[in-house]
Amino acid sequence: MKVLVVGGGGREHALAWKLAQSPKVQAVYVAPGNGGTALDARLENIDITDVKALRQWAATEKIALTVVGPEQPLAAGIVDEFRAHGLRVFGPTRAAAQLESSKAFSKAFMKRHQIPTAEYETFTDAAAAHAYVDEKGAPIVVKADGLAAGKGVVVAMTLHEAHEAIEFMLAPNPEFNPLGVTHNEGGARVVIEEFLQGEEASFIVMCDGKNVAVMATSQDHKRLLDGDQGPNTGGMGAYSPAPVVTPEVHGRAMREIIMPTIKGMEKDGMVFTGFLYAGLMIDAQGRPKTLEFNCRMGDPETQPIMMRLKTDLYEVMMAATSGALDQVELDWDRRPALGVVMAAHGYPLQPRKGDVIHGLPRSSHEPAEDAMVFHAGTRAQDGATVTSGGRVLCVTALGSTVKAAQQRAYEVTQGIHFDGAQYRKDIGYRAIKA
């Protein structure tokens, strides 16, 4: 069977790498892919990003299954387009993807269905937003109502930071958009919500509309610098499992958040299929609240999760697109996995492109014994691999403990070099401390 993975980041490299391990899969195409997928003999990059052109190509090539990685094509309706032409595709429809593409939609949905989340208000008027922040005080969270590649959330510890975020997100000049927000119809909006105390975790499930298969728990590190300092990023590293998700937290997340969301979406006429990612904040009493929903696997959480998944991903995806996830049981490597993101000079606001990457291990479709370098912002150029985005690589390793996985990941990381490379030295510190 032939499989198409839509996207070109680290998440898509990890999904394609895992799908290619299935004995039932003869070829995996990645559109558009990256420098790492180009190096893998079992993967082939396809330079198409237009939704209709991709659908036509998939039909011509008799693609058995399409898996959509990033948020932009989901928000653009790629699932609707493929399904309308009888193609099997894993992901939510454009309407269902609003859970991620519109923070205002998501918060109103949670309020309507009594799903635990932070108190909030939505604003289009900057003066009203500024007044609300002054009334509530800091710390406070300001979110852009649109897609921003994980950078549209500002956790403002001071009033100055909150006011600055409002100016950035509600700027009257559309060319002034330092966070790279793609505004939804109706123009710029912000969601301002209470600051929640606790520990974050990523709770990801696969949905077929009614049934779910729960992925291994994970936790990522959003801040650029060690000790969770510096600006928010798309994610500087992740590990799986997340010790903070105890069996009790797991049960509550399923009962209070995941299943009410699946049922609520069906009730609202937007049956949810695809990956559902709930970003949780877990308080000291073990009570989870929903920070946000994503309609895709997390990046960089996908990389350690795929390292641990032992079940044939192609078979799971086929069950998920047949309404048969209740017949699937996922098998996980008992060893923890940990991934370290190597980012470009100037990330997150102005990442530099074109730096040559040295010391990369040769990619192979065979799973490495205990480590894999997943590519994100890379491309092939004149026989070399160069940086082409903010997050460049995710060096991911398995180990008998989180500490062992951390040591192995950093051992590989230290052998890779490119000018201006930046990475955190403490990925997994919370789990090790726990």
Short mmCIF file of C-alpha atoms in Angstrom, two decimals:
data_model
loop_
_atom_site.label_atom_id
_atom_site.label_comp_id
_atom_site.label_asym_id
_atom_site.label_seq_id
_atom_site.Cartn_x
_atom_site.Cartn_y
_atom_site.Cartn_z
CA MET A 1 0.00 0.00 0.00
CA LYS A 2 1.07 3.60 -0.62
CA VAL A 3 0.77 6.22 2.11
CA LEU A 4 0.94 10.02 1.93
CA VAL A 5 2.00 12.16 4.91
CA VAL A 6 1.14 15.83 4.49
CA GLY A 7 3.62 18.27 6.05
CA GLY A 8 7.31 18.97 6.32
CA GLY A 9 8.24 19.18 9.99
CA GLY A 10 9.64 16.93 12.69
CA ARG A 11 6.22 15.52 13.50
CA GLU A 12 5.75 14.46 9.87
CA HIS A 13 9.24 12.92 9.68
CA ALA A 14 8.43 10.83 12.77
CA LEU A 15 5.01 9.73 11.45
CA ALA A 16 6.44 8.84 8.03
CA TRP A 17 9.38 6.98 9.63
CA LYS A 18 6.97 4.93 11.73
CA LEU A 19 4.53 4.22 8.88
CA ALA A 20 7.40 3.04 6.68
CA GLN A 21 8.15 0.28 9.21
CA SER A 22 4.85 -1.47 8.43
CA PRO A 23 5.25 -4.61 6.30
CA LYS A 24 2.00 -3.62 4.56
CA VAL A 25 3.41 -0.30 3.32
CA GLN A 26 5.42 -0.29 0.09
CA ALA A 27 6.03 3.47 -0.18
CA VAL A 28 5.58 6.57 1.98
CA TYR A 29 5.41 9.96 0.29
CA VAL A 30 5.87 13.18 2.27
CA ALA A 31 4.49 16.45 0.92
CA PRO A 32 6.57 18.56 0.92
CA GLY A 33 8.92 16.76 3.36
CA ASN A 34 12.33 18.05 4.44
CA GLY A 35 16.04 17.32 4.29
CA GLY A 36 15.69 14.34 6.62
CA THR A 37 12.87 12.64 4.75
CA ALA A 38 14.95 13.18 1.58
CA LEU A 39 17.78 11.08 3.10
CA ASP A 40 15.56 8.08 3.94
CA ALA A 41 15.41 5.42 1.22
CA ARG A 42 11.87 4.37 2.20
CA LEU A 43 10.50 7.93 2.01
CA GLU A 44 9.99 10.15 -1.04
CA ASN A 45 9.37 13.90 -0.94
CA ILE A 46 6.62 15.34 -3.15
CA ASP A 47 6.86 19.08 -3.83
CA ILE A 48 3.12 19.83 -3.66
CA THR A 49 1.39 21.91 -0.99
CA ASP A 50 -1.82 23.05 -2.72
CA VAL A 51 -4.75 21.05 -1.31
CA LYS A 52 -6.53 20.35 -4.60
CA ALA A 53 -3.29 19.50 -6.39
CA LEU A 54 -2.42 17.07 -3.57
CA ARG A 55 -5.84 15.45 -3.81
CA GLN A 56 -5.46 15.00 -7.57
CA TRP A 57 -1.98 13.53 -7.13
CA ALA A 58 -3.20 11.14 -4.40
CA ALA A 59 -6.05 9.92 -6.62
CA THR A 60 -3.73 9.39 -9.61
CA GLU A 61 -1.15 7.54 -7.50
CA LYS A 62 -3.84 5.39 -5.81
CA ILE A 63 -2.76 6.43 -2.31
CA ALA A 64 -4.39 4.06 0.20
CA LEU A 65 -4.13 6.40 3.21
CA THR A 66 -3.33 10.08 3.74
CA VAL A 67 -2.23 11.32 7.17
CA VAL A 68 -2.32 15.08 7.75
CA GLY A 69 0.36 16.40 10.10
CA PRO A 70 0.17 20.20 10.51
CA GLU A 71 -2.64 22.55 11.38
CA GLN A 72 -2.68 24.78 8.27
CA PRO A 73 -3.99 22.20 5.75
CA LEU A 74 -6.55 20.99 8.30
CA ALA A 75 -7.85 24.54 8.76
CA ALA A 76 -7.89 24.87 4.95
CA GLY A 77 -10.22 21.87 4.62
CA ILE A 78 -7.91 19.19 3.21
CA VAL A 79 -9.91 16.39 4.91
CA ASP A 80 -13.17 17.65 3.39
CA GLU A 81 -11.53 17.84 -0.06
CA PHE A 82 -10.07 14.30 0.09
CA ARG A 83 -13.26 12.75 1.48
CA ALA A 84 -15.41 14.45 -1.16
CA HIS A 85 -13.43 12.50 -3.76
CA GLY A 86 -13.56 9.14 -1.97
CA LEU A 87 -10.01 9.23 -0.58
CA ARG A 88 -9.18 7.76 2.84
CA VAL A 89 -7.69 10.49 5.05
CA PHE A 90 -6.95 10.76 8.77
CA GLY A 91 -7.68 14.13 10.33
CA PRO A 92 -10.56 16.42 11.33
CA THR A 93 -12.78 18.33 8.92
CA ARG A 94 -12.36 22.07 8.54
CA ALA A 95 -15.32 22.69 10.88
CA ALA A 96 -13.97 20.32 13.55
CA ALA A 97 -10.46 21.78 13.22
CA GLN A 98 -11.80 25.07 14.61
CA LEU A 99 -11.06 23.53 18.02
CA GLU A 100 -7.48 24.54 17.22
CA SER A 101 -7.74 27.20 14.52
CA SER A 102 -9.96 29.48 16.64
CA LYS A 103 -9.20 29.99 20.32
CA ALA A 104 -12.52 31.85 20.65
CA PHE A 105 -14.45 28.88 19.18
CA SER A 106 -12.58 26.46 21.42
CA LYS A 107 -13.20 28.41 24.63
CA ALA A 108 -16.90 28.90 23.83
CA PHE A 109 -17.18 25.16 23.06
CA MET A 110 -15.63 24.25 26.42
CA LYS A 111 -17.89 26.65 28.27
CA ARG A 112 -20.95 25.23 26.49
CA HIS A 113 -20.06 21.63 27.32
CA GLN A 114 -18.74 22.24 30.87
CA ILE A 115 -15.21 21.13 30.04
CA PRO A 116 -12.79 22.42 32.71
CA THR A 117 -10.67 25.34 31.46
CA ALA A 118 -9.46 28.78 32.55
CA GLU A 119 -11.85 31.72 32.87
CA TYR A 120 -11.59 34.00 29.84
CA GLU A 121 -12.92 36.86 27.74
CA THR A 122 -12.57 37.51 23.98
CA PHE A 123 -11.72 40.91 22.46
CA THR A 124 -11.42 42.57 19.06
CA ASP A 125 -11.07 46.06 20.54
CA ALA A 126 -7.60 46.82 21.89
CA ALA A 127 -8.78 49.47 24.39
CA ALA A 128 -11.24 47.01 25.95
CA ALA A 129 -8.56 44.32 26.09
CA HIS A 130 -6.10 46.69 27.80
CA ALA A 131 -8.77 47.70 30.33
CA TYR A 132 -9.56 44.04 31.10
CA VAL A 133 -5.88 43.29 31.74
CA ASP A 134 -5.58 46.31 34.04
CA GLU A 135 -8.64 45.10 35.95
CA LYS A 136 -7.45 41.48 36.30
CA GLY A 137 -3.73 42.09 36.84
CA ALA A 138 -0.76 39.83 36.09
CA PRO A 139 0.19 37.08 35.61
CA ILE A 140 -2.34 36.62 32.80
CA VAL A 141 -2.41 34.77 29.46
CA VAL A 142 -2.97 36.45 26.07
CA LYS A 143 -3.76 34.22 23.07
CA ALA A 144 -4.12 35.14 19.41
CA ASP A 145 -7.34 33.81 17.86
CA GLY A 146 -5.67 32.16 14.89
CA LEU A 147 -2.84 29.86 13.88
CA ALA A 148 0.64 30.93 14.94
CA ALA A 149 2.74 27.73 14.85
CA GLY A 150 2.69 27.44 18.64
CA LYS A 151 3.91 31.02 19.18
CA GLY A 152 0.55 32.81 19.52
CA VAL A 153 0.36 32.45 23.30
CA VAL A 154 2.00 34.94 25.66
CA VAL A 155 2.12 34.01 29.34
CA ALA A 156 2.51 37.55 30.65
CA MET A 157 4.12 37.71 34.08
CA THR A 158 3.83 41.51 34.12
CA LEU A 159 1.21 44.02 32.95
CA HIS A 160 3.76 45.46 30.49
CA GLU A 161 4.12 42.04 28.80
CA ALA A 162 0.34 41.64 28.61
CA HIS A 163 -0.19 45.08 27.06
CA GLU A 164 2.63 44.47 24.57
CA ALA A 165 1.09 41.12 23.54
CA ILE A 166 -2.27 42.82 22.93
CA GLU A 167 -0.54 45.42 20.74
CA PHE A 168 1.19 42.66 18.75
CA MET A 169 -1.96 40.57 18.30
CA LEU A 170 -4.46 43.37 17.62
CA ALA A 171 -2.11 45.57 15.60
CA PRO A 172 -4.11 47.73 13.15
CA ASN A 173 -1.29 47.42 10.60
CA PRO A 174 -1.48 43.85 9.20
CA GLU A 175 2.17 44.02 8.11
CA PHE A 176 3.20 44.40 11.76
CA ASN A 177 2.76 40.82 12.89
CA PRO A 178 5.89 39.67 14.75
CA LEU A 179 4.19 36.49 16.04
CA GLY A 180 3.22 35.35 12.54
CA VAL A 181 -0.47 34.97 13.42
CA THR A 182 -2.87 33.90 10.67
CA HIS A 183 -6.03 35.78 11.65
CA ASN A 184 -9.42 34.13 11.24
CA GLU A 185 -12.33 35.60 9.30
CA GLY A 186 -13.50 38.82 10.92
CA GLY A 187 -9.96 40.00 11.60
CA ALA A 188 -7.72 40.01 14.65
CA ARG A 189 -9.09 38.76 17.99
CA VAL A 190 -7.50 37.87 21.29
CA VAL A 191 -8.57 35.56 24.06
CA ILE A 192 -7.38 36.71 27.50
CA GLU A 193 -7.59 34.13 30.26
CA GLU A 194 -6.62 33.53 33.84
CA PHE A 195 -3.14 32.21 34.61
CA LEU A 196 -3.34 28.62 35.83
CA GLN A 197 -0.83 27.22 38.33
CA GLY A 198 0.43 23.65 38.05
CA GLU A 199 2.34 21.37 35.72
CA GLU A 200 1.60 20.99 32.01
CA ALA A 201 1.22 17.73 30.13
CA SER A 202 0.21 16.71 26.61
CA PHE A 203 -2.71 14.29 26.47
CA ILE A 204 -3.18 13.00 22.92
CA VAL A 205 -5.71 10.51 21.58
CA MET A 206 -6.70 9.18 18.16
CA CYS A 207 -10.42 9.51 17.39
CA ASP A 208 -12.63 7.79 14.82
CA GLY A 209 -15.70 9.88 15.65
CA LYS A 210 -16.87 7.80 18.63
CA ASN A 211 -13.97 5.67 19.90
CA VAL A 212 -10.52 6.74 21.04
CA ALA A 213 -7.10 5.13 21.27
CA VAL A 214 -4.96 6.91 23.87
CA MET A 215 -1.39 7.75 22.92
CA ALA A 216 1.43 7.55 25.47
CA THR A 217 1.48 10.62 27.71
CA SER A 218 4.15 13.24 27.13
CA GLN A 219 5.36 16.62 28.28
CA ASP A 220 7.09 19.31 26.27
CA HIS A 221 9.20 22.33 27.18
CA LYS A 222 7.79 25.53 25.66
CA ARG A 223 10.32 28.07 26.91
CA LEU A 224 13.50 28.75 24.93
CA LEU A 225 15.98 28.66 27.82
CA ASP A 226 16.95 26.29 30.64
CA GLY A 227 14.81 26.37 33.76
CA ASP A 228 11.74 27.34 31.68
CA GLN A 229 13.02 30.88 31.11
CA GLY A 230 12.84 33.06 28.01
CA PRO A 231 10.12 33.40 25.35
CA ASN A 232 7.55 30.77 24.46
CA THR A 233 8.43 28.66 21.42
CA GLY A 234 6.78 25.86 19.46
CA GLY A 235 8.60 23.47 21.81
CA MET A 236 12.26 22.92 22.68
CA GLY A 237 12.04 19.23 23.62
CA ALA A 238 9.75 16.58 25.03
CA TYR A 239 9.67 13.26 26.82
CA SER A 240 7.30 10.34 27.25
CA PRO A 241 5.75 9.18 29.52
CA ALA A 242 4.87 12.18 31.72
CA PRO A 243 5.02 11.20 35.44
CA VAL A 244 2.61 14.03 36.29
CA VAL A 245 -0.16 12.11 34.48
CA THR A 246 -0.87 9.58 37.21
CA PRO A 247 -3.57 6.91 36.70
CA GLU A 248 -5.96 9.20 38.60
CA VAL A 249 -5.16 12.22 36.37
CA HIS A 250 -5.45 9.96 33.30
CA GLY A 251 -8.93 8.83 34.39
CA ARG A 252 -10.10 12.38 35.07
CA ALA A 253 -8.75 13.66 31.75
CA MET A 254 -10.69 10.96 29.89
CA ARG A 255 -13.92 11.45 31.89
CA GLU A 256 -13.94 15.23 32.18
CA ILE A 257 -12.17 16.42 29.03
CA ILE A 258 -11.61 13.92 26.20
CA MET A 259 -14.94 12.04 26.06
CA PRO A 260 -17.09 15.16 26.69
CA THR A 261 -15.21 16.82 23.81
CA ILE A 262 -15.83 13.92 21.40
CA LYS A 263 -19.51 13.76 22.41
CA GLY A 264 -19.87 17.55 22.37
CA MET A 265 -18.45 17.82 18.85
CA GLU A 266 -20.85 15.13 17.64
CA LYS A 267 -23.76 16.90 19.35
CA ASP A 268 -22.75 20.17 17.66
CA GLY A 269 -22.74 18.48 14.24
CA MET A 270 -18.96 18.33 13.81
CA VAL A 271 -18.00 14.68 14.31
CA PHE A 272 -14.33 14.66 15.35
CA THR A 273 -11.88 12.32 13.64
CA GLY A 274 -8.09 12.53 13.79
CA PHE A 275 -5.64 13.32 16.55
CA LEU A 276 -7.08 15.27 19.47
CA TYR A 277 -4.42 16.90 21.64
CA ALA A 278 -5.48 18.38 24.95
CA GLY A 279 -2.86 20.58 26.56
CA LEU A 280 -3.50 20.05 30.27
CA MET A 281 -2.58 22.08 33.33
CA ILE A 282 -2.60 19.77 36.35
CA ASP A 283 -2.84 21.44 39.74
CA ALA A 284 -1.34 20.28 43.04
CA GLN A 285 -4.49 18.26 43.79
CA GLY A 286 -4.25 16.38 40.48
CA ARG A 287 -7.15 18.23 38.83
CA PRO A 288 -6.62 18.80 35.10
CA LYS A 289 -7.88 21.84 33.20
CA THR A 290 -7.68 22.35 29.44
CA LEU A 291 -5.19 24.99 28.33
CA GLU A 292 -5.89 24.43 24.64
CA PHE A 293 -6.87 21.88 22.02
CA ASN A 294 -4.82 20.95 18.99
CA CYS A 295 -6.24 18.85 16.16
CA ARG A 296 -2.97 17.10 15.41
CA MET A 297 -0.09 15.37 17.12
CA GLY A 298 2.17 17.69 19.06
CA ASP A 299 5.62 18.65 17.85
CA PRO A 300 8.05 17.74 19.45
CA GLU A 301 5.93 15.23 21.45
CA THR A 302 5.36 13.05 18.36
CA GLN A 303 9.04 12.13 18.12
CA PRO A 304 9.41 10.45 21.56
CA ILE A 305 5.90 8.97 21.28
CA MET A 306 6.69 7.35 17.91
CA MET A 307 9.99 6.02 19.32
CA ARG A 308 7.96 4.19 21.99
CA LEU A 309 5.09 2.92 19.81
CA LYS A 310 5.47 -0.81 19.06
CA THR A 311 2.12 -1.33 17.29
CA ASP A 312 1.97 -1.07 13.48
CA LEU A 313 0.91 2.58 12.93
CA TYR A 314 -0.50 1.85 9.46
CA GLU A 315 -2.91 -0.73 10.88
CA VAL A 316 -3.97 1.67 13.65
CA MET A 317 -4.59 4.44 11.09
CA MET A 318 -6.64 2.10 8.90
CA ALA A 319 -8.78 1.16 11.92
CA ALA A 320 -9.15 4.85 12.82
CA THR A 321 -10.42 5.69 9.31
CA SER A 322 -12.86 2.73 9.43
CA GLY A 323 -14.55 3.61 12.75
CA ALA A 324 -12.88 0.61 14.38
CA LEU A 325 -10.55 2.08 17.00
CA ASP A 326 -12.42 0.10 19.67
CA GLN A 327 -10.78 -3.00 18.18
CA VAL A 328 -7.24 -1.63 18.53
CA GLU A 329 -4.85 -1.97 21.45
CA LEU A 330 -1.66 0.09 21.41
CA ASP A 331 1.55 -1.52 22.62
CA TRP A 332 4.28 0.71 24.06
CA ASP A 333 7.99 0.25 24.73
CA ARG A 334 8.32 0.39 28.51
CA ARG A 335 11.43 2.54 28.18
CA PRO A 336 11.03 6.34 28.35
CA ALA A 337 11.96 8.40 25.29
CA LEU A 338 13.28 11.96 25.26
CA GLY A 339 13.81 14.43 22.41
CA VAL A 340 16.04 17.52 22.34
CA VAL A 341 15.24 20.23 19.79
CA MET A 342 18.17 21.95 18.10
CA ALA A 343 16.95 25.37 16.95
CA ALA A 344 18.37 27.90 14.51
CA HIS A 345 20.20 31.12 15.36
CA GLY A 346 17.61 33.83 16.12
CA TYR A 347 14.74 31.43 16.92
CA PRO A 348 11.89 32.03 17.79
CA LEU A 349 11.37 35.49 16.26
CA GLN A 350 13.95 35.64 13.45
CA PRO A 351 15.45 32.21 12.71
CA ARG A 352 18.38 32.23 10.31
CA LYS A 353 18.32 29.87 7.34
CA GLY A 354 21.05 28.31 5.22
CA ASP A 355 23.56 27.14 7.84
CA VAL A 356 25.21 23.83 6.90
CA ILE A 357 24.59 21.00 9.38
CA HIS A 358 27.58 18.78 10.21
CA GLY A 359 27.75 15.46 12.04
CA LEU A 360 24.34 14.05 11.08
CA PRO A 361 24.08 10.27 11.36
CA ARG A 362 22.94 8.61 8.17
CA SER A 363 19.17 8.29 8.26
CA SER A 364 17.69 4.86 7.74
CA HIS A 365 14.18 3.47 7.68
CA GLU A 366 15.28 0.84 10.19
CA PRO A 367 14.56 1.94 13.75
CA ALA A 368 17.83 2.74 15.47
CA GLU A 369 18.77 0.75 18.55
CA ASP A 370 18.11 3.66 20.84
CA ALA A 371 18.38 7.00 18.99
CA MET A 372 16.99 8.79 15.96
CA VAL A 373 17.54 12.29 14.57
CA PHE A 374 14.24 13.62 13.25
CA HIS A 375 14.48 16.59 10.88
CA ALA A 376 12.15 19.60 10.97
CA GLY A 377 13.60 22.80 9.49
CA THR A 378 16.11 21.28 7.06
CA ARG A 379 16.54 20.96 3.30
CA ALA A 380 19.02 19.43 0.91
CA GLN A 381 21.33 21.90 -0.84
CA ASP A 382 24.37 21.14 -3.03
CA GLY A 383 24.91 17.72 -1.46
CA ALA A 384 24.64 19.09 2.09
CA THR A 385 21.80 19.45 4.59
CA VAL A 386 21.16 23.04 5.65
CA THR A 387 18.85 24.79 8.12
CA SER A 388 15.56 26.07 6.65
CA GLY A 389 13.39 26.85 9.69
CA GLY A 390 13.32 27.71 13.37
CA ARG A 391 13.32 24.26 14.91
CA VAL A 392 15.89 22.35 12.91
CA LEU A 393 16.23 18.86 14.45
CA CYS A 394 14.80 16.78 17.27
CA VAL A 395 17.40 14.33 18.59
CA THR A 396 15.37 11.55 20.22
CA ALA A 397 16.54 8.59 22.30
CA LEU A 398 15.22 5.70 24.39
CA GLY A 399 16.67 4.75 27.77
CA SER A 400 15.96 2.51 30.73
CA THR A 401 15.10 5.66 32.70
CA VAL A 402 14.36 9.27 31.75
CA LYS A 403 17.89 10.12 32.89
CA ALA A 404 19.39 7.44 30.63
CA ALA A 405 17.30 8.63 27.66
CA GLN A 406 18.38 12.21 28.40
CA GLN A 407 22.08 11.26 28.50
CA ARG A 408 21.82 9.35 25.21
CA ALA A 409 19.95 12.17 23.45
CA TYR A 410 22.53 14.76 24.54
CA GLU A 411 25.38 12.45 23.55
CA VAL A 412 24.03 12.43 19.96
CA THR A 413 23.18 16.14 20.07
CA GLN A 414 26.74 17.08 20.99
CA GLY A 415 28.02 15.39 17.82
CA ILE A 416 25.88 17.60 15.55
CA HIS A 417 26.97 21.14 14.68
CA PHE A 418 25.70 24.15 12.74
CA ASP A 419 26.42 27.86 13.21
CA GLY A 420 24.26 29.50 15.84
CA ALA A 421 22.67 26.25 17.05
CA GLN A 422 20.77 26.65 20.31
CA TYR A 423 19.27 23.97 22.50
CA ARG A 424 18.27 23.54 26.11
CA LYS A 425 20.53 21.47 28.37
CA ASP A 426 17.78 20.40 30.81
CA ILE A 427 15.08 18.63 28.80
CA GLY A 428 13.29 16.16 31.10
CA TYR A 429 14.40 17.81 34.34
CA ARG A 430 10.90 17.72 35.85
CA ALA A 431 10.56 13.97 35.25
CA ILE A 432 14.04 13.29 36.62
CA LYS A 433 13.25 15.37 39.72
CA ALA A 434 9.94 13.49 40.13
#
